[in-house]
Amino acid sequence: MITESQATPRTAHAAIGVFGGTFDPIHFGHLRLAETLADSLQLSEVRFVPSGTPPHRAVPRTAAQHRLHMAERAVAGNPRFCVDAREVTRSGLSYTVDTLAALRSEQGDATPIWLLLGADAFAGLTAWHDWQRLFALANLAVAARAGEMPALDTLPASLRDEVSGRLQGAGAAGAVRFCAMTPLAISATAIRAACEHGESVRYLLPDTVLHYINEQKLYTHG
Ligand code: ATP
């Protein structure tokens, strides 16, 4: 686990990925997205950032500490992956723009930072706090979640306008890339529902996460 105070500056060209989510629970869709984009973008590191109090959606039903522990178990053994706990330890709402601003100041202006997103999260970007500033702080990499790239003309006009000039070239921040990934129609919502109904969720998420869910009796009632 990396905390804010332990985070170390990296060399100028070691691109890093930042992947935020509620991770309630983390599953193979998340891990596969991170692995695919780490390869496509040649990232030296992907930081999974579990959200504390997410501003855009209902409060997660699972305590942040549990979601953090599940993420730590899920990334163990992958040398490129780590968990960044800063949104869980920060008080108040979790804004991605604040996380990226903090990382940018730790890493310096030359380090490419890539914010990793599923296509559904990207399509809702204009609802995010200070969303246009995200492009000043990081590049955005969007993975197709259900096997389909979002057609630019289906995006809100303000997002389409923001993105259209950013599809070529990439520096430390400001570029947008759409990347293909093997579609995995796994969702945390469906995993929680299956657990509530006593159905197996094995092979949808790492065994280490499944053991934690069972030990802690997460998602067992309504
Ligand atoms: P929920 O079902 O509770 O909404 P989720 O499974 O969608 O959860 P989140 O934590 O909300 O997971 O998502 C974090 C990020 O992971 C988002 O950018 C989302 O688009 C992406 N993501 C989630 N599931 C998948 C999947 N199966 N394939 C690719 N990307 C995914």
PDB file of C-alpha atoms and ligand atoms in Angstrom:
ATOM      1  CA  MET A   1       0.000   0.000   0.000  1.00  0.00           C
ATOM      2  CA  ILE A   2       1.246   3.480  -0.809  1.00  0.00           C
ATOM      3  CA  THR A   3       0.239   6.370   1.395  1.00  0.00           C
ATOM      4  CA  GLU A   4       0.592  10.016   0.420  1.00  0.00           C
ATOM      5  CA  SER A   5       3.677  10.520   2.539  1.00  0.00           C
ATOM      6  CA  GLN A   6       5.444   7.424   1.153  1.00  0.00           C
ATOM      7  CA  ALA A   7       4.852   8.217  -2.504  1.00  0.00           C
ATOM      8  CA  THR A   8       8.180   8.768  -4.256  1.00  0.00           C
ATOM      9  CA  PRO A   9       8.932  10.873  -7.326  1.00  0.00           C
ATOM     10  CA  ARG A  10       9.603   8.841 -10.456  1.00  0.00           C
ATOM     11  CA  THR A  11      11.928   9.352 -13.359  1.00  0.00           C
ATOM     12  CA  ALA A  12      10.712  11.654 -16.098  1.00  0.00           C
ATOM     13  CA  HIS A  13       9.660   8.975 -18.560  1.00  0.00           C
ATOM     14  CA  ALA A  14       8.178   6.301 -16.321  1.00  0.00           C
ATOM     15  CA  ALA A  15       4.510   6.691 -17.170  1.00  0.00           C
ATOM     16  CA  ILE A  16       2.109   5.816 -14.393  1.00  0.00           C
ATOM     17  CA  GLY A  17      -1.541   4.847 -14.464  1.00  0.00           C
ATOM     18  CA  VAL A  18      -4.174   5.892 -11.960  1.00  0.00           C
ATOM     19  CA  PHE A  19      -7.293   3.770 -11.719  1.00  0.00           C
ATOM     20  CA  GLY A  20     -10.031   4.898  -9.369  1.00  0.00           C
ATOM     21  CA  GLY A  21     -13.209   3.094  -8.440  1.00  0.00           C
ATOM     22  CA  THR A  22     -15.425   2.071  -5.603  1.00  0.00           C
ATOM     23  CA  PHE A  23     -14.075  -1.486  -5.959  1.00  0.00           C
ATOM     24  CA  ASP A  24     -17.044  -2.867  -4.001  1.00  0.00           C
ATOM     25  CA  PRO A  25     -15.676  -5.470  -4.625  1.00  0.00           C
ATOM     26  CA  ILE A  26     -12.708  -5.320  -7.008  1.00  0.00           C
ATOM     27  CA  HIS A  27     -13.074  -7.956  -9.752  1.00  0.00           C
ATOM     28  CA  PHE A  28     -11.402  -9.335 -12.876  1.00  0.00           C
ATOM     29  CA  GLY A  29     -12.982  -6.623 -15.070  1.00  0.00           C
ATOM     30  CA  HIS A  30     -11.012  -4.021 -13.133  1.00  0.00           C
ATOM     31  CA  LEU A  31      -7.804  -6.049 -13.062  1.00  0.00           C
ATOM     32  CA  ARG A  32      -7.962  -6.904 -16.742  1.00  0.00           C
ATOM     33  CA  LEU A  33      -8.576  -3.274 -17.688  1.00  0.00           C
ATOM     34  CA  ALA A  34      -5.513  -2.209 -15.702  1.00  0.00           C
ATOM     35  CA  GLU A  35      -3.345  -4.981 -17.156  1.00  0.00           C
ATOM     36  CA  THR A  36      -4.420  -4.268 -20.741  1.00  0.00           C
ATOM     37  CA  LEU A  37      -3.918  -0.522 -20.476  1.00  0.00           C
ATOM     38  CA  ALA A  38      -0.590  -0.963 -18.668  1.00  0.00           C
ATOM     39  CA  ASP A  39       0.591  -2.958 -21.683  1.00  0.00           C
ATOM     40  CA  SER A  40      -0.882  -0.670 -24.345  1.00  0.00           C
ATOM     41  CA  LEU A  41       0.519   2.487 -22.740  1.00  0.00           C
ATOM     42  CA  GLN A  42       3.735   0.932 -21.397  1.00  0.00           C
ATOM     43  CA  LEU A  43       3.000   1.999 -17.865  1.00  0.00           C
ATOM     44  CA  SER A  44       5.603   1.252 -15.221  1.00  0.00           C
ATOM     45  CA  GLU A  45       2.960   1.249 -12.520  1.00  0.00           C
ATOM     46  CA  VAL A  46      -0.806   1.271 -12.085  1.00  0.00           C
ATOM     47  CA  ARG A  47      -2.151   2.697  -8.848  1.00  0.00           C
ATOM     48  CA  PHE A  48      -5.560   1.475  -7.828  1.00  0.00           C
ATOM     49  CA  VAL A  49      -7.258   4.245  -5.875  1.00  0.00           C
ATOM     50  CA  PRO A  50     -10.324   3.077  -3.936  1.00  0.00           C
ATOM     51  CA  SER A  51     -12.683   5.993  -3.425  1.00  0.00           C
ATOM     52  CA  GLY A  52     -13.538   7.096   0.081  1.00  0.00           C
ATOM     53  CA  THR A  53     -16.809   8.982  -0.156  1.00  0.00           C
ATOM     54  CA  PRO A  54     -17.603   9.052  -3.868  1.00  0.00           C
ATOM     55  CA  PRO A  55     -19.343  12.244  -4.996  1.00  0.00           C
ATOM     56  CA  HIS A  56     -21.127  10.849  -8.072  1.00  0.00           C
ATOM     57  CA  ARG A  57     -23.008   7.912  -6.736  1.00  0.00           C
ATOM     58  CA  ALA A  58     -24.641   6.374  -3.693  1.00  0.00           C
ATOM     59  CA  VAL A  59     -22.384   5.818  -0.708  1.00  0.00           C
ATOM     60  CA  PRO A  60     -20.797   2.380  -1.169  1.00  0.00           C
ATOM     61  CA  ARG A  61     -22.412  -0.181   1.090  1.00  0.00           C
ATOM     62  CA  THR A  62     -19.036  -1.495   2.168  1.00  0.00           C
ATOM     63  CA  ALA A  63     -16.692   0.400   4.486  1.00  0.00           C
ATOM     64  CA  ALA A  64     -13.727   1.980   2.751  1.00  0.00           C
ATOM     65  CA  GLN A  65     -11.295  -0.095   4.818  1.00  0.00           C
ATOM     66  CA  HIS A  66     -12.814  -3.333   3.502  1.00  0.00           C
ATOM     67  CA  ARG A  67     -12.683  -2.079  -0.090  1.00  0.00           C
ATOM     68  CA  LEU A  68      -9.069  -1.071   0.477  1.00  0.00           C
ATOM     69  CA  HIS A  69      -8.145  -4.480   1.905  1.00  0.00           C
ATOM     70  CA  MET A  70      -9.820  -6.262  -1.023  1.00  0.00           C
ATOM     71  CA  ALA A  71      -7.896  -4.110  -3.510  1.00  0.00           C
ATOM     72  CA  GLU A  72      -4.627  -4.870  -1.708  1.00  0.00           C
ATOM     73  CA  ARG A  73      -5.306  -8.583  -1.889  1.00  0.00           C
ATOM     74  CA  ALA A  74      -6.242  -8.350  -5.560  1.00  0.00           C
ATOM     75  CA  VAL A  75      -3.064  -6.570  -6.676  1.00  0.00           C
ATOM     76  CA  ALA A  76      -0.646  -8.640  -4.573  1.00  0.00           C
ATOM     77  CA  GLY A  77       1.731 -10.536  -6.825  1.00  0.00           C
ATOM     78  CA  ASN A  78       1.527  -8.155  -9.781  1.00  0.00           C
ATOM     79  CA  PRO A  79       4.738  -6.099  -9.699  1.00  0.00           C
ATOM     80  CA  ARG A  80       3.178  -3.296 -11.772  1.00  0.00           C
ATOM     81  CA  PHE A  81       0.140  -2.877  -9.539  1.00  0.00           C
ATOM     82  CA  CYS A  82      -0.196  -1.108  -6.215  1.00  0.00           C
ATOM     83  CA  VAL A  83      -2.936   0.398  -4.080  1.00  0.00           C
ATOM     84  CA  ASP A  84      -2.954   4.089  -3.218  1.00  0.00           C
ATOM     85  CA  ALA A  85      -5.001   4.750  -0.085  1.00  0.00           C
ATOM     86  CA  ARG A  86      -5.095   8.531  -0.243  1.00  0.00           C
ATOM     87  CA  GLU A  87      -8.820   8.879  -1.028  1.00  0.00           C
ATOM     88  CA  VAL A  88      -9.722   6.593   1.842  1.00  0.00           C
ATOM     89  CA  THR A  89      -7.572   8.458   4.339  1.00  0.00           C
ATOM     90  CA  ARG A  90      -8.534  11.938   3.085  1.00  0.00           C
ATOM     91  CA  SER A  91     -11.565  13.424   4.811  1.00  0.00           C
ATOM     92  CA  GLY A  92     -14.510  14.772   2.823  1.00  0.00           C
ATOM     93  CA  LEU A  93     -15.594  13.856  -0.689  1.00  0.00           C
ATOM     94  CA  SER A  94     -13.202  12.042  -3.015  1.00  0.00           C
ATOM     95  CA  TYR A  95     -12.547  14.064  -6.114  1.00  0.00           C
ATOM     96  CA  THR A  96     -10.373  12.521  -8.798  1.00  0.00           C
ATOM     97  CA  VAL A  97      -9.143  15.972  -9.767  1.00  0.00           C
ATOM     98  CA  ASP A  98      -7.695  16.455  -6.258  1.00  0.00           C
ATOM     99  CA  THR A  99      -5.990  13.075  -6.390  1.00  0.00           C
ATOM    100  CA  LEU A 100      -4.454  13.873  -9.775  1.00  0.00           C
ATOM    101  CA  ALA A 101      -3.339  17.326  -8.599  1.00  0.00           C
ATOM    102  CA  ALA A 102      -1.589  15.742  -5.616  1.00  0.00           C
ATOM    103  CA  LEU A 103       0.065  13.116  -7.811  1.00  0.00           C
ATOM    104  CA  ARG A 104       1.112  15.728 -10.338  1.00  0.00           C
ATOM    105  CA  SER A 105       2.850  17.764  -7.665  1.00  0.00           C
ATOM    106  CA  GLU A 106       4.575  14.646  -6.289  1.00  0.00           C
ATOM    107  CA  GLN A 107       5.668  13.373  -9.705  1.00  0.00           C
ATOM    108  CA  GLY A 108       6.629  16.682 -11.313  1.00  0.00           C
ATOM    109  CA  ASP A 109       5.513  18.076 -14.651  1.00  0.00           C
ATOM    110  CA  ALA A 110       7.432  15.660 -16.911  1.00  0.00           C
ATOM    111  CA  THR A 111       5.973  12.340 -15.780  1.00  0.00           C
ATOM    112  CA  PRO A 112       3.180  11.070 -18.013  1.00  0.00           C
ATOM    113  CA  ILE A 113       0.173  10.301 -15.818  1.00  0.00           C
ATOM    114  CA  TRP A 114      -2.669   8.294 -17.352  1.00  0.00           C
ATOM    115  CA  LEU A 115      -6.100   8.273 -15.782  1.00  0.00           C
ATOM    116  CA  LEU A 116      -7.612   4.879 -16.641  1.00  0.00           C
ATOM    117  CA  LEU A 117     -11.357   4.690 -17.206  1.00  0.00           C
ATOM    118  CA  GLY A 118     -13.972   2.284 -18.419  1.00  0.00           C
ATOM    119  CA  ALA A 119     -16.068   3.613 -21.303  1.00  0.00           C
ATOM    120  CA  ASP A 120     -19.132   3.999 -19.075  1.00  0.00           C
ATOM    121  CA  ALA A 121     -17.220   6.118 -16.579  1.00  0.00           C
ATOM    122  CA  PHE A 122     -15.792   8.211 -19.419  1.00  0.00           C
ATOM    123  CA  ALA A 123     -19.245   8.829 -20.908  1.00  0.00           C
ATOM    124  CA  GLY A 124     -20.296  10.384 -17.586  1.00  0.00           C
ATOM    125  CA  LEU A 125     -17.185  12.523 -17.203  1.00  0.00           C
ATOM    126  CA  THR A 126     -18.931  15.885 -17.506  1.00  0.00           C
ATOM    127  CA  ALA A 127     -20.643  15.213 -14.152  1.00  0.00           C
ATOM    128  CA  TRP A 128     -17.281  14.990 -12.388  1.00  0.00           C
ATOM    129  CA  HIS A 129     -16.072  17.863 -10.236  1.00  0.00           C
ATOM    130  CA  ASP A 130     -13.917  20.282 -12.263  1.00  0.00           C
ATOM    131  CA  TRP A 131     -13.781  17.732 -15.096  1.00  0.00           C
ATOM    132  CA  GLN A 132     -12.062  19.937 -17.668  1.00  0.00           C
ATOM    133  CA  ARG A 133      -9.082  20.329 -15.333  1.00  0.00           C
ATOM    134  CA  LEU A 134      -8.504  16.564 -15.515  1.00  0.00           C
ATOM    135  CA  PHE A 135      -6.995  17.092 -18.985  1.00  0.00           C
ATOM    136  CA  ALA A 136      -4.472  19.593 -17.623  1.00  0.00           C
ATOM    137  CA  LEU A 137      -3.301  17.100 -15.020  1.00  0.00           C
ATOM    138  CA  ALA A 138      -3.284  13.751 -16.850  1.00  0.00           C
ATOM    139  CA  ASN A 139      -3.815  11.880 -20.085  1.00  0.00           C
ATOM    140  CA  LEU A 140      -6.998   9.832 -20.262  1.00  0.00           C
ATOM    141  CA  ALA A 141      -7.099   6.209 -21.411  1.00  0.00           C
ATOM    142  CA  VAL A 142     -10.542   4.753 -22.003  1.00  0.00           C
ATOM    143  CA  ALA A 143     -11.111   0.999 -22.256  1.00  0.00           C
ATOM    144  CA  ALA A 144     -14.201  -0.317 -23.958  1.00  0.00           C
ATOM    145  CA  ARG A 145     -16.165  -2.137 -21.273  1.00  0.00           C
ATOM    146  CA  ALA A 146     -18.680  -4.091 -23.331  1.00  0.00           C
ATOM    147  CA  GLY A 147     -16.573  -4.429 -26.451  1.00  0.00           C
ATOM    148  CA  GLU A 148     -17.718  -1.217 -28.071  1.00  0.00           C
ATOM    149  CA  MET A 149     -15.832   2.016 -28.403  1.00  0.00           C
ATOM    150  CA  PRO A 150     -17.969   5.009 -27.525  1.00  0.00           C
ATOM    151  CA  ALA A 151     -18.760   6.772 -30.796  1.00  0.00           C
ATOM    152  CA  LEU A 152     -17.684  10.372 -30.381  1.00  0.00           C
ATOM    153  CA  ASP A 153     -21.085  11.562 -31.594  1.00  0.00           C
ATOM    154  CA  THR A 154     -22.824   9.763 -28.716  1.00  0.00           C
ATOM    155  CA  LEU A 155     -20.906  11.765 -26.119  1.00  0.00           C
ATOM    156  CA  PRO A 156     -22.165  15.001 -24.591  1.00  0.00           C
ATOM    157  CA  ALA A 157     -21.156  17.893 -26.883  1.00  0.00           C
ATOM    158  CA  SER A 158     -18.908  19.501 -24.278  1.00  0.00           C
ATOM    159  CA  LEU A 159     -16.974  16.252 -23.795  1.00  0.00           C
ATOM    160  CA  ARG A 160     -16.738  15.630 -27.531  1.00  0.00           C
ATOM    161  CA  ASP A 161     -15.376  19.139 -28.067  1.00  0.00           C
ATOM    162  CA  GLU A 162     -12.873  18.704 -25.262  1.00  0.00           C
ATOM    163  CA  VAL A 163     -11.670  15.354 -26.597  1.00  0.00           C
ATOM    164  CA  SER A 164     -11.612  15.957 -30.348  1.00  0.00           C
ATOM    165  CA  GLY A 165      -8.302  17.812 -30.430  1.00  0.00           C
ATOM    166  CA  ARG A 166      -6.620  15.412 -28.024  1.00  0.00           C
ATOM    167  CA  LEU A 167      -6.580  12.142 -29.946  1.00  0.00           C
ATOM    168  CA  GLN A 168      -3.098  12.559 -31.464  1.00  0.00           C
ATOM    169  CA  GLY A 169       0.248  12.637 -29.669  1.00  0.00           C
ATOM    170  CA  ALA A 170       0.790  12.291 -25.944  1.00  0.00           C
ATOM    171  CA  GLY A 171       2.957  14.056 -23.419  1.00  0.00           C
ATOM    172  CA  ALA A 172       2.694  14.236 -19.659  1.00  0.00           C
ATOM    173  CA  ALA A 173      -0.988  15.234 -19.803  1.00  0.00           C
ATOM    174  CA  GLY A 174      -3.763  16.329 -22.139  1.00  0.00           C
ATOM    175  CA  ALA A 175      -4.087  13.374 -24.549  1.00  0.00           C
ATOM    176  CA  VAL A 176      -7.001  10.947 -24.853  1.00  0.00           C
ATOM    177  CA  ARG A 177      -6.698   7.342 -26.071  1.00  0.00           C
ATOM    178  CA  PHE A 178      -9.383   4.720 -26.642  1.00  0.00           C
ATOM    179  CA  CYS A 179      -8.008   1.220 -26.094  1.00  0.00           C
ATOM    180  CA  ALA A 180      -9.577  -2.131 -26.818  1.00  0.00           C
ATOM    181  CA  MET A 181      -9.779  -4.742 -24.097  1.00  0.00           C
ATOM    182  CA  THR A 182     -11.204  -8.238 -24.035  1.00  0.00           C
ATOM    183  CA  PRO A 183     -14.760  -7.571 -22.895  1.00  0.00           C
ATOM    184  CA  LEU A 184     -15.564  -8.988 -19.473  1.00  0.00           C
ATOM    185  CA  ALA A 185     -19.175  -8.334 -18.546  1.00  0.00           C
ATOM    186  CA  ILE A 186     -18.467  -8.440 -14.820  1.00  0.00           C
ATOM    187  CA  SER A 187     -19.891  -5.817 -12.489  1.00  0.00           C
ATOM    188  CA  ALA A 188     -19.561  -5.291  -8.769  1.00  0.00           C
ATOM    189  CA  THR A 189     -23.327  -4.785  -8.584  1.00  0.00           C
ATOM    190  CA  ALA A 190     -23.946  -8.260 -10.029  1.00  0.00           C
ATOM    191  CA  ILE A 191     -21.333  -9.792  -7.712  1.00  0.00           C
ATOM    192  CA  ARG A 192     -22.991  -8.230  -4.652  1.00  0.00           C
ATOM    193  CA  ALA A 193     -26.402  -9.452  -5.812  1.00  0.00           C
ATOM    194  CA  ALA A 194     -25.113 -12.988  -6.392  1.00  0.00           C
ATOM    195  CA  CYS A 195     -23.565 -13.061  -2.902  1.00  0.00           C
ATOM    196  CA  GLU A 196     -26.838 -11.892  -1.384  1.00  0.00           C
ATOM    197  CA  HIS A 197     -28.617 -14.762  -3.117  1.00  0.00           C
ATOM    198  CA  GLY A 198     -26.029 -17.271  -1.951  1.00  0.00           C
ATOM    199  CA  GLU A 199     -24.765 -17.880  -5.504  1.00  0.00           C
ATOM    200  CA  SER A 200     -21.126 -18.561  -6.303  1.00  0.00           C
ATOM    201  CA  VAL A 201     -19.015 -15.649  -7.544  1.00  0.00           C
ATOM    202  CA  ARG A 202     -15.895 -17.766  -7.958  1.00  0.00           C
ATOM    203  CA  TYR A 203     -13.892 -16.973 -11.132  1.00  0.00           C
ATOM    204  CA  LEU A 204     -15.356 -13.473 -11.325  1.00  0.00           C
ATOM    205  CA  LEU A 205     -12.742 -12.127  -8.938  1.00  0.00           C
ATOM    206  CA  PRO A 206      -9.494 -13.334  -7.350  1.00  0.00           C
ATOM    207  CA  ASP A 207      -9.781 -16.140  -4.792  1.00  0.00           C
ATOM    208  CA  THR A 208      -7.971 -13.955  -2.249  1.00  0.00           C
ATOM    209  CA  VAL A 209     -10.774 -11.376  -2.545  1.00  0.00           C
ATOM    210  CA  LEU A 210     -13.426 -14.092  -2.356  1.00  0.00           C
ATOM    211  CA  HIS A 211     -11.855 -15.451   0.848  1.00  0.00           C
ATOM    212  CA  TYR A 212     -11.880 -11.959   2.354  1.00  0.00           C
ATOM    213  CA  ILE A 213     -15.561 -11.503   1.446  1.00  0.00           C
ATOM    214  CA  ASN A 214     -16.393 -14.819   3.126  1.00  0.00           C
ATOM    215  CA  GLU A 215     -14.248 -14.165   6.206  1.00  0.00           C
ATOM    216  CA  GLN A 216     -15.747 -10.722   6.745  1.00  0.00           C
ATOM    217  CA  LYS A 217     -19.256 -11.819   5.764  1.00  0.00           C
ATOM    218  CA  LEU A 218     -19.593  -8.969   3.273  1.00  0.00           C
ATOM    219  CA  TYR A 219     -22.626  -8.791   0.945  1.00  0.00           C
ATOM    220  CA  THR A 220     -24.536 -11.441   2.821  1.00  0.00           C
ATOM    221  CA  HIS A 221     -27.675  -9.547   3.580  1.00  0.00           C
ATOM    222  CA  GLY A 222     -29.914  -7.110   1.775  1.00  0.00           C
TER     223      GLY A 222
HETATM  224  P1  ATP B   1     -20.751  -1.133  -9.722  1.00  0.00           P
HETATM  225  O1  ATP B   1     -21.361  -2.324 -10.380  1.00  0.00           O
HETATM  226  O2  ATP B   1     -20.868  -1.114  -8.215  1.00  0.00           O
HETATM  227  O3  ATP B   1     -21.126   0.173 -10.388  1.00  0.00           O
HETATM  228  P2  ATP B   1     -18.268  -1.519 -11.154  1.00  0.00           P
HETATM  229  O4  ATP B   1     -18.019  -2.969 -11.283  1.00  0.00           O
HETATM  230  O5  ATP B   1     -18.819  -0.772 -12.341  1.00  0.00           O
HETATM  231  O6  ATP B   1     -19.160  -1.257  -9.876  1.00  0.00           O
HETATM  232  P3  ATP B   1     -16.555   0.658 -10.314  1.00  0.00           P
HETATM  233  O7  ATP B   1     -15.736   0.629  -9.081  1.00  0.00           O
HETATM  234  O8  ATP B   1     -17.753   1.525 -10.325  1.00  0.00           O
HETATM  235  O9  ATP B   1     -16.919  -0.874 -10.679  1.00  0.00           O
HETATM  236  O10 ATP B   1     -15.687   0.995 -11.571  1.00  0.00           O
HETATM  237  C1  ATP B   1     -14.382   1.494 -11.557  1.00  0.00           C
HETATM  238  C2  ATP B   1     -13.899   1.610 -12.980  1.00  0.00           C
HETATM  239  O11 ATP B   1     -13.825   0.301 -13.556  1.00  0.00           O
HETATM  240  C3  ATP B   1     -14.781   2.428 -13.917  1.00  0.00           C
HETATM  241  O12 ATP B   1     -13.937   3.200 -14.745  1.00  0.00           O
HETATM  242  C4  ATP B   1     -15.532   1.368 -14.711  1.00  0.00           C
HETATM  243  O13 ATP B   1     -15.868   1.837 -15.994  1.00  0.00           O
HETATM  244  C5  ATP B   1     -14.499   0.262 -14.792  1.00  0.00           C
HETATM  245  N1  ATP B   1     -15.066  -1.078 -14.900  1.00  0.00           N
HETATM  246  C6  ATP B   1     -15.891  -1.696 -14.036  1.00  0.00           C
HETATM  247  N2  ATP B   1     -16.216  -2.933 -14.442  1.00  0.00           N
HETATM  248  C7  ATP B   1     -15.558  -3.135 -15.609  1.00  0.00           C
HETATM  249  C8  ATP B   1     -15.472  -4.239 -16.544  1.00  0.00           C
HETATM  250  N3  ATP B   1     -16.132  -5.389 -16.365  1.00  0.00           N
HETATM  251  N4  ATP B   1     -14.685  -4.072 -17.626  1.00  0.00           N
HETATM  252  C9  ATP B   1     -14.024  -2.904 -17.830  1.00  0.00           C
HETATM  253  N5  ATP B   1     -14.074  -1.839 -17.003  1.00  0.00           N
HETATM  254  C10 ATP B   1     -14.804  -1.948 -15.904  1.00  0.00           C
END
